[in-house]
Coordinates of C-alpha atoms in Angstrom, one line a residue:
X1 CA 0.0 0.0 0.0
X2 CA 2.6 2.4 0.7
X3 CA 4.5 2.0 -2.8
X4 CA 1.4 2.1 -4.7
X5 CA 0.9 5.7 -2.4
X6 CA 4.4 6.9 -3.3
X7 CA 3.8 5.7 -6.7
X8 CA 0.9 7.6 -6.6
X9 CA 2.3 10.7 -5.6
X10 CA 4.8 10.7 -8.0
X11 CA 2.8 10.5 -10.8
X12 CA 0.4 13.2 -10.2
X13 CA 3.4 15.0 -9.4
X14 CA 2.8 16.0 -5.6
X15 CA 6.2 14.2 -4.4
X16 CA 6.4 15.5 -1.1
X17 CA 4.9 16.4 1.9
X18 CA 6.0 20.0 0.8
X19 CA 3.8 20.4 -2.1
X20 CA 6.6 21.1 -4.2
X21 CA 7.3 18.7 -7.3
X22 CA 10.9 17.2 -7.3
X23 CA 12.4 14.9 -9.2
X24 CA 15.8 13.2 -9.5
X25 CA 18.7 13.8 -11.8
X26 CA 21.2 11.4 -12.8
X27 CA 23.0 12.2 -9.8
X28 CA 20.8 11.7 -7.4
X29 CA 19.7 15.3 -5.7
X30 CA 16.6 16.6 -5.8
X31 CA 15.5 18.9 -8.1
X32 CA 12.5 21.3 -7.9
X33 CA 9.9 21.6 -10.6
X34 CA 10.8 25.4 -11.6
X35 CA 12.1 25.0 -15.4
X36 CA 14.9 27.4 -15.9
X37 CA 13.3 29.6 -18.3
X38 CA 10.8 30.8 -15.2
X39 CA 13.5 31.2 -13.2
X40 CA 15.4 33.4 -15.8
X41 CA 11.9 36.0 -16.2
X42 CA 12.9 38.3 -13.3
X43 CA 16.2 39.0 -14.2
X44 CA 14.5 39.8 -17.8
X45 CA 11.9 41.9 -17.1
X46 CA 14.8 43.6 -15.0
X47 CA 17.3 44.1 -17.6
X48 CA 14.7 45.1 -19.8
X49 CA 13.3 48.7 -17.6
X50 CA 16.7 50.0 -17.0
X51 CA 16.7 53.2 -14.8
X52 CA 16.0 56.2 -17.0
X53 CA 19.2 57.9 -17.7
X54 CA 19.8 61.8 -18.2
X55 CA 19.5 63.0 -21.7
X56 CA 22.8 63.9 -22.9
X57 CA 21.4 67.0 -24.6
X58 CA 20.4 68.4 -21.4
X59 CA 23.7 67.9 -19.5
X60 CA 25.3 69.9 -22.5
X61 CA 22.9 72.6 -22.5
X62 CA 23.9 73.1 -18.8
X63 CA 27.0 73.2 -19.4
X64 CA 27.6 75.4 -22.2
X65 CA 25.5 77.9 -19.7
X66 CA 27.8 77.6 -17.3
X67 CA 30.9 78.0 -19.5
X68 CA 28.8 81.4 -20.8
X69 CA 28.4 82.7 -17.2
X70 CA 32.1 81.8 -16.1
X71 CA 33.2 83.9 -19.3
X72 CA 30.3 86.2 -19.1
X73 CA 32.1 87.1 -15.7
X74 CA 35.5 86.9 -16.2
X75 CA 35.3 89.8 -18.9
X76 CA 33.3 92.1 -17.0
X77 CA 35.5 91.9 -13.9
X78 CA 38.9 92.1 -16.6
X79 CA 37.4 95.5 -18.1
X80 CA 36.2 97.1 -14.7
X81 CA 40.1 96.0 -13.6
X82 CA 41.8 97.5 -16.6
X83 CA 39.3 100.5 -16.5
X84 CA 40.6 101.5 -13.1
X85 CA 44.3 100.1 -12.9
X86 CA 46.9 102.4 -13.6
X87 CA 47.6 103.1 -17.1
X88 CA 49.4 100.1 -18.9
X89 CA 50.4 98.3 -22.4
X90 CA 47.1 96.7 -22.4
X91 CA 44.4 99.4 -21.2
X92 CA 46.5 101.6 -23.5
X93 CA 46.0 99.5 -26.9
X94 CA 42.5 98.6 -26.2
X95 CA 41.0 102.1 -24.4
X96 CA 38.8 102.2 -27.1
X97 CA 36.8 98.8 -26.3
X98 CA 37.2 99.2 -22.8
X99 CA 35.6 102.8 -22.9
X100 CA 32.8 101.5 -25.2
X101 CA 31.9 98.5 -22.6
X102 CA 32.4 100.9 -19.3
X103 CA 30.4 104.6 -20.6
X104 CA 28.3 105.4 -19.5
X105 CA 26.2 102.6 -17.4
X106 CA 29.5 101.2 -15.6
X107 CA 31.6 103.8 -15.4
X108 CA 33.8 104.7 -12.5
X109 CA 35.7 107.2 -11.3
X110 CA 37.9 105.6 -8.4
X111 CA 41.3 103.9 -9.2
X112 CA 42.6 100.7 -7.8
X113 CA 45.9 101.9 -6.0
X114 CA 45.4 105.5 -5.8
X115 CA 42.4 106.4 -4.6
X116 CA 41.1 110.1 -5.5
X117 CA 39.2 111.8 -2.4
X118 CA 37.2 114.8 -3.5
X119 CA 38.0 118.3 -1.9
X120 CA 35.2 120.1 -2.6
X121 CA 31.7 120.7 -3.1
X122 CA 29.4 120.4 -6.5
X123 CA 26.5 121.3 -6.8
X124 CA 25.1 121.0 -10.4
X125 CA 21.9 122.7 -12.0
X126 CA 20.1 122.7 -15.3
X127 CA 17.6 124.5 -16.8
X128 CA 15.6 124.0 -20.5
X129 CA 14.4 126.0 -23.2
X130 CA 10.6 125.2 -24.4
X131 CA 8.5 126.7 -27.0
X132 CA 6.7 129.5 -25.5
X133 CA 2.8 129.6 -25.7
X134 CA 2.5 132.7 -27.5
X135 CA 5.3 132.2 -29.9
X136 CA 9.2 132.3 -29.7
X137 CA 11.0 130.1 -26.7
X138 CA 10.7 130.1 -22.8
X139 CA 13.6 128.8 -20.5
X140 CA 12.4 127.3 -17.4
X141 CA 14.1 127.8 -13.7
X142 CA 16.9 126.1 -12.8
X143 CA 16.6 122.7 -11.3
X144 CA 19.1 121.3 -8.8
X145 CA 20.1 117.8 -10.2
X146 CA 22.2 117.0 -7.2
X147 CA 19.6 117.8 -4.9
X148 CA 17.6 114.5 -6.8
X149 CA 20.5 112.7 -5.8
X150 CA 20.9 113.5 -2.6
X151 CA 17.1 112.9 -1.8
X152 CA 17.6 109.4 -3.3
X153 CA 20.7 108.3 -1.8
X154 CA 19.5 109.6 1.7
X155 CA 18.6 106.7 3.9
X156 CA 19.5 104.0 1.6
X157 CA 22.4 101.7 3.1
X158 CA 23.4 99.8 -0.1
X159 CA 22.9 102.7 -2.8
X160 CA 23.5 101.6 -6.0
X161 CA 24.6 102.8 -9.0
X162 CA 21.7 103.9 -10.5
X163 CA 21.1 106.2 -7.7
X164 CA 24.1 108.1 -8.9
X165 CA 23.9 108.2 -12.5
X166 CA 23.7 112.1 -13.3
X167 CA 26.7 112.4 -10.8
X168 CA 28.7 110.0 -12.5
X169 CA 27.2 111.4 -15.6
X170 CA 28.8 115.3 -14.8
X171 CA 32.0 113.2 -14.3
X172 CA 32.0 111.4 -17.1
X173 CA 31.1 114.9 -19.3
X174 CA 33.8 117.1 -17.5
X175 CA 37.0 114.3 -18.2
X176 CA 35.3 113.7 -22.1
X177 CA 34.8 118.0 -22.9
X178 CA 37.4 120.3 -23.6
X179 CA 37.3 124.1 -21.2
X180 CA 35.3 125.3 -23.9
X181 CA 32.1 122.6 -23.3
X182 CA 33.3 120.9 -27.0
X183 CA 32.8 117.3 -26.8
X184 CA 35.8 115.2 -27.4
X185 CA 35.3 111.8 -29.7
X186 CA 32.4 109.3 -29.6
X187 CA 32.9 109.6 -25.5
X188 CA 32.4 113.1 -25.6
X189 CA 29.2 112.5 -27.3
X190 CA 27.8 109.6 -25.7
X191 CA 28.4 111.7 -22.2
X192 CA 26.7 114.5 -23.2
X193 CA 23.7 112.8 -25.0
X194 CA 23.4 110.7 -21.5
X195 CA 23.4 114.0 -19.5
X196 CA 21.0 115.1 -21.3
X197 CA 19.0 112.4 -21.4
X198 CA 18.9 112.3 -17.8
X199 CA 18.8 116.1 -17.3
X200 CA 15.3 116.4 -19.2
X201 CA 14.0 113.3 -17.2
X202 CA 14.3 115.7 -14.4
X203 CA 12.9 118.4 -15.6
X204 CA 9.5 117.2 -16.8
X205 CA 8.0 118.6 -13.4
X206 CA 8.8 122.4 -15.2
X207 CA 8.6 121.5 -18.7
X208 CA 4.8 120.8 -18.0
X209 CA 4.7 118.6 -21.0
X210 CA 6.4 121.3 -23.3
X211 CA 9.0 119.8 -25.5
X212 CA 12.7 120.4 -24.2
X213 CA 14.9 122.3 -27.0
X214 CA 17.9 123.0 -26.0
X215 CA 19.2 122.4 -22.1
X216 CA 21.5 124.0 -20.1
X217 CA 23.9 123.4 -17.3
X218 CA 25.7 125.0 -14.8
X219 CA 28.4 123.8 -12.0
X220 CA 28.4 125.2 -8.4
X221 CA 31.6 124.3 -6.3
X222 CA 33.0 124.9 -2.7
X223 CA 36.1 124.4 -1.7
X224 CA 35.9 122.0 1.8
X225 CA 37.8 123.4 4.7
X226 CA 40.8 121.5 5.3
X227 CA 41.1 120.1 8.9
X228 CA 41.3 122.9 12.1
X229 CA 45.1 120.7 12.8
X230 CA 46.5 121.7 9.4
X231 CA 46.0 125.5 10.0
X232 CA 45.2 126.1 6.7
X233 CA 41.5 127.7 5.3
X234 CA 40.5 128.2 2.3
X235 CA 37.4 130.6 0.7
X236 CA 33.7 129.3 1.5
X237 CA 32.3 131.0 -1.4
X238 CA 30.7 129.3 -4.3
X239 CA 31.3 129.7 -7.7
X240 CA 29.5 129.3 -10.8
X241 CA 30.0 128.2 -14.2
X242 CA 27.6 128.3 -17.3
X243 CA 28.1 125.9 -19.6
X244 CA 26.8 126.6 -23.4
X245 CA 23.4 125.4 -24.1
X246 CA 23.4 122.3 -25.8
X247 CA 20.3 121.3 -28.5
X248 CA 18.1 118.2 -27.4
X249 CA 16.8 116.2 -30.2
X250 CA 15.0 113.1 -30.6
X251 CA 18.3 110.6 -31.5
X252 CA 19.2 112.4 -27.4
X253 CA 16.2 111.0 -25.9
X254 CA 16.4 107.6 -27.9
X255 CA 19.6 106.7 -26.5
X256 CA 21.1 106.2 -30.2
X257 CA 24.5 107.9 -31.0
X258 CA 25.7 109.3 -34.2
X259 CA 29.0 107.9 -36.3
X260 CA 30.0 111.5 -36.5

């Protein structure tokens, strides 16, 4: 009876108290039923959904932005450097490039090893000439243009730049003019038209929507008293200078500059 049971249980295939079906190779281990083929689907199905990989075209896009922003950088801080060192071979051959990538946005008017304190007091003012209602011209008052910095800057702990553009802006015009208010080369131009630019901004509060013709500038300075120790003084009074009127026109306002 207990043959024809094992006999049994082989042939149906239950072999085992386990439940499992074994059978015996030539060598005499057991064997479980599980063909190789089923136990070769995992690994399949793995090796066939790898883990999504980064596209290669997006790993070069980030990097040639990375290479622009590291270069983008390393200009701009090579022409602010050359722009204020002390003159030398290579801020001499290429002043022209380096002028057109400082004036007049970035311009500045400090040096690197000699710093250039200021001794006294400017004041600057314009004024505009506008078409007059009855015929002719009218020239408004004269508006103080430092006072609009001042106001701005007052208060702020990180002023920037833009705060002081007309003051860098009379800087930029008084190094780029000769005594006689003559612009010098393109600089001399693109000063001026930037001044001007800036100066009829200002003065839209008088112009009362009149059209600016012409404007007009003029320079106030004061001479700082040295300190009580040195035993020196100097005159308090301020002076004036008129500079010649200069015509606005609409290339000014526009920002473009002529090849003249």
């Amino acid at each position: 009876m207990r043959a024809e049971s094992e006999a049994d249980s082989t042939a149906d295939g239950t072999g085992g108290t386990d439940g499992v079906n074994r059978t015996d190779g030539a060598d005499g281990t057991d064997r479980t039923g599980i063909s190789g083929a089923a136990q070769a689907q995992p690994d399949a199905a793995s090796a066939a959904d790898p883990a999504p990989a980064e596209p290669r075209f997006a790993r070069l896009i980030v990097a040639a932005a990375a290479v622009a922003v590291v270069l983008a950088v390393v200009v701009h801080a090579g022409m602010i450097f050359f722009h204020v060192a002390p003159k030398n071979a290579v801020s001499t051959r290429h002043k022209s490039t380096i002028d057109a990538y400082m004036f007049p946005e970035l311009a500045q008017n400090w040096g690197v090893f000699a710093p250039n304190p200021l001794f006294t007091n400017t004041r600057v003012m314009a004024r505009a000439e506008v078409p007059a209602a009855g015929g002719g011209t009218a020239v408004t008052q004269w508006v103080d243009m430092t006072a609009y910095d001042l106001r701005t800057l007052r208060g702020t702990l990180a002023p920037s730049m833009t705060m002081e553009q007309f003051r860098q802006g009379w800087n930029n015009f008084n190094r780029s003019h000769d005594r006689s208010g003559r612009p010098v080369g393109k600089l001399g131009r693109l000063t001026e038209q930037n001044l001007k630019r800036l100066a009829v901004e200002r003065l839209r509060p008088v112009l009362r929507g009149r059209p600016a013709q012409r404007v007009q500038f003029r320079q106030l300075t004061q001479e700082i008293q040295p300190p009580e120790w040195t035993g020196r003084t100097v005159s308090d009074v301020w002076k004036s200078r008129a500079y010649p009127w200069l015509p606005v026109t609409r290339d000014d306002l526009e920002g473009t500059v002529s090849a003249r």
